[in-house]
Each structure stands twice: as C-alpha cells, then as structure tokens.
Short mmCIF file of C-alpha atoms in Angstrom, two decimals:
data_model
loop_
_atom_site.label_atom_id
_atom_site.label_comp_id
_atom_site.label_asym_id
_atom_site.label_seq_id
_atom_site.Cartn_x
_atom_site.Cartn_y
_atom_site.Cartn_z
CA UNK A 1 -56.44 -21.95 -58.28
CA UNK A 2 -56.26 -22.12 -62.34
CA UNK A 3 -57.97 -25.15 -63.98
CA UNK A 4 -58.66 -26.00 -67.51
CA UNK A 5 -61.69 -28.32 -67.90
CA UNK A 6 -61.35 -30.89 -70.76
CA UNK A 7 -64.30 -32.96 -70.58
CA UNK A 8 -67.38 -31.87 -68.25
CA UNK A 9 -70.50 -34.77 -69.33
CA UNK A 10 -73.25 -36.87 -67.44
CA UNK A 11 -72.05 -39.89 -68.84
CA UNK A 12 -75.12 -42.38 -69.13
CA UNK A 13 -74.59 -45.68 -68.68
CA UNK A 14 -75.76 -47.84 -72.27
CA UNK A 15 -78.71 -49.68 -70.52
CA UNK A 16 -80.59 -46.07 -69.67
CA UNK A 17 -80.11 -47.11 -66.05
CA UNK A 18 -77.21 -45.44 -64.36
CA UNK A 19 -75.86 -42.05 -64.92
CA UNK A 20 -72.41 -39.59 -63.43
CA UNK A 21 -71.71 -36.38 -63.23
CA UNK A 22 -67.79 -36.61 -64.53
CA UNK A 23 -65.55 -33.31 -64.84
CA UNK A 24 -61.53 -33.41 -65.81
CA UNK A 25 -59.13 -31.36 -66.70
CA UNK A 26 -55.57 -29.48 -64.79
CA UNK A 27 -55.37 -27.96 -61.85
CA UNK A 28 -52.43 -26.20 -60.06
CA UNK A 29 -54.52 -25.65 -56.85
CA UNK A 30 -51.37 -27.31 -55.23
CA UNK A 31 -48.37 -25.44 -57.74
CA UNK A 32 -45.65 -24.95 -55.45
CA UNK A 33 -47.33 -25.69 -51.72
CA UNK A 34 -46.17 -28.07 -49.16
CA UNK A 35 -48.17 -31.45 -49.39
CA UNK A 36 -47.38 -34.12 -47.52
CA UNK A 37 -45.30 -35.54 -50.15
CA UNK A 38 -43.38 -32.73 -50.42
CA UNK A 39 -44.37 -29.64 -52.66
CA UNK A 40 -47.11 -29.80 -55.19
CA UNK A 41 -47.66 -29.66 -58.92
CA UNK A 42 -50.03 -28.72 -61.67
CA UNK A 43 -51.68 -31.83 -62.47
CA UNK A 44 -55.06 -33.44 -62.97
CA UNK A 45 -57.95 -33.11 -61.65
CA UNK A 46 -61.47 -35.50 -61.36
CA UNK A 47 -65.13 -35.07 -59.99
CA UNK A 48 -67.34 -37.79 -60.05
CA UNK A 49 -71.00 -36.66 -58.85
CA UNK A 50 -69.29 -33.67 -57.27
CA UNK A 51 -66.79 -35.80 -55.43
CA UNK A 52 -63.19 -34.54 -56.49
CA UNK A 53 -59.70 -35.50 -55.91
CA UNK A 54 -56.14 -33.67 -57.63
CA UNK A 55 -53.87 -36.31 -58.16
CA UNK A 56 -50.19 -36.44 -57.91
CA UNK A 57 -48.10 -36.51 -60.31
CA UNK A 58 -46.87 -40.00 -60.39
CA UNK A 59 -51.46 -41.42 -59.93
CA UNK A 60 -51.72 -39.24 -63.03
CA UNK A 61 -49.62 -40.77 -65.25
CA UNK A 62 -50.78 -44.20 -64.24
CA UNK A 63 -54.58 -42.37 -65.22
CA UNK A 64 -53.63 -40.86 -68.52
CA UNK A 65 -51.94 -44.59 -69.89
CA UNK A 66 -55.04 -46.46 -68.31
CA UNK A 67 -56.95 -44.31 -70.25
CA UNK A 68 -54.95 -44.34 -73.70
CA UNK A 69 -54.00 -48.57 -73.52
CA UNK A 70 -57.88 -48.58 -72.68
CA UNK A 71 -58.54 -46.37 -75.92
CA UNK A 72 -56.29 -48.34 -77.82
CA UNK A 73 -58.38 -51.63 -77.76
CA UNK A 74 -61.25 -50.00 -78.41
CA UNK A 75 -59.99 -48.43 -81.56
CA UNK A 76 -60.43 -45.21 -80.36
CA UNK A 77 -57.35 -43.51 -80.93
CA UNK A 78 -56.01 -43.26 -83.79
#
C-alpha cells in the first residue's frame, strides 16, 4: 500500500479542552482489488485518534467540496 500524508496534527480544540489525533492524505491500498462495490481506487484516506477509514471515490469528493465550500466562508482560500 502507497500513501502520501498531507496533513498529520493533534488538532486542539480553541477552549484548551479537547484534542485529536487527525492524519490525511491518498491511499491506493485498494488500486485495482475487488471491493464490494466493484474494484477499488486510489483515493483518500482519514484517521481520527487512530481510527481510519479509505473512502470511495464518490464519499471523497463529497469530503474534498465540504472541506473547500467550508474554507470558502472562512476566507481561507484564496
């Protein structure tokens, strides 16, 4: 399995309370095997406090334009 971490942080929560483990990046632990949807892709990957998941393709792209309308408002992207 290939991956390419993009972001690896404990993300701390702004009250000092709360705190993850979050990792992200691409994985193709699934390139061209039989899944139960059919045969897997590269795609992305998430841990949460060492909890992980590699979503298909089509939970991905839902992820990434969460992630950049979310940006967006914020004023983050430019």
């Amino acid at each position: 399995m290939a991956t390419t971490v993009y972001f690896e942080e404990t993300v701390h929560d702004q009250g000092g309370k709360n705190k993850i483990d979050v990792e992200f990046g691409r994985s193709s632990f699934y390139s061209g095997c039989k899944v139960p949807g059919g045969i897997g892709e590269d795609s992305i990957y998430l841990n949460v406090d060492g909890k992980g998941v590699i979503m298909d393709r089509a939970t991905a792209k839902k992820f990434v334009r969460a992630a950049i309308e979310v940006g967006h408002y914020h004023g983050l992207i430019d």
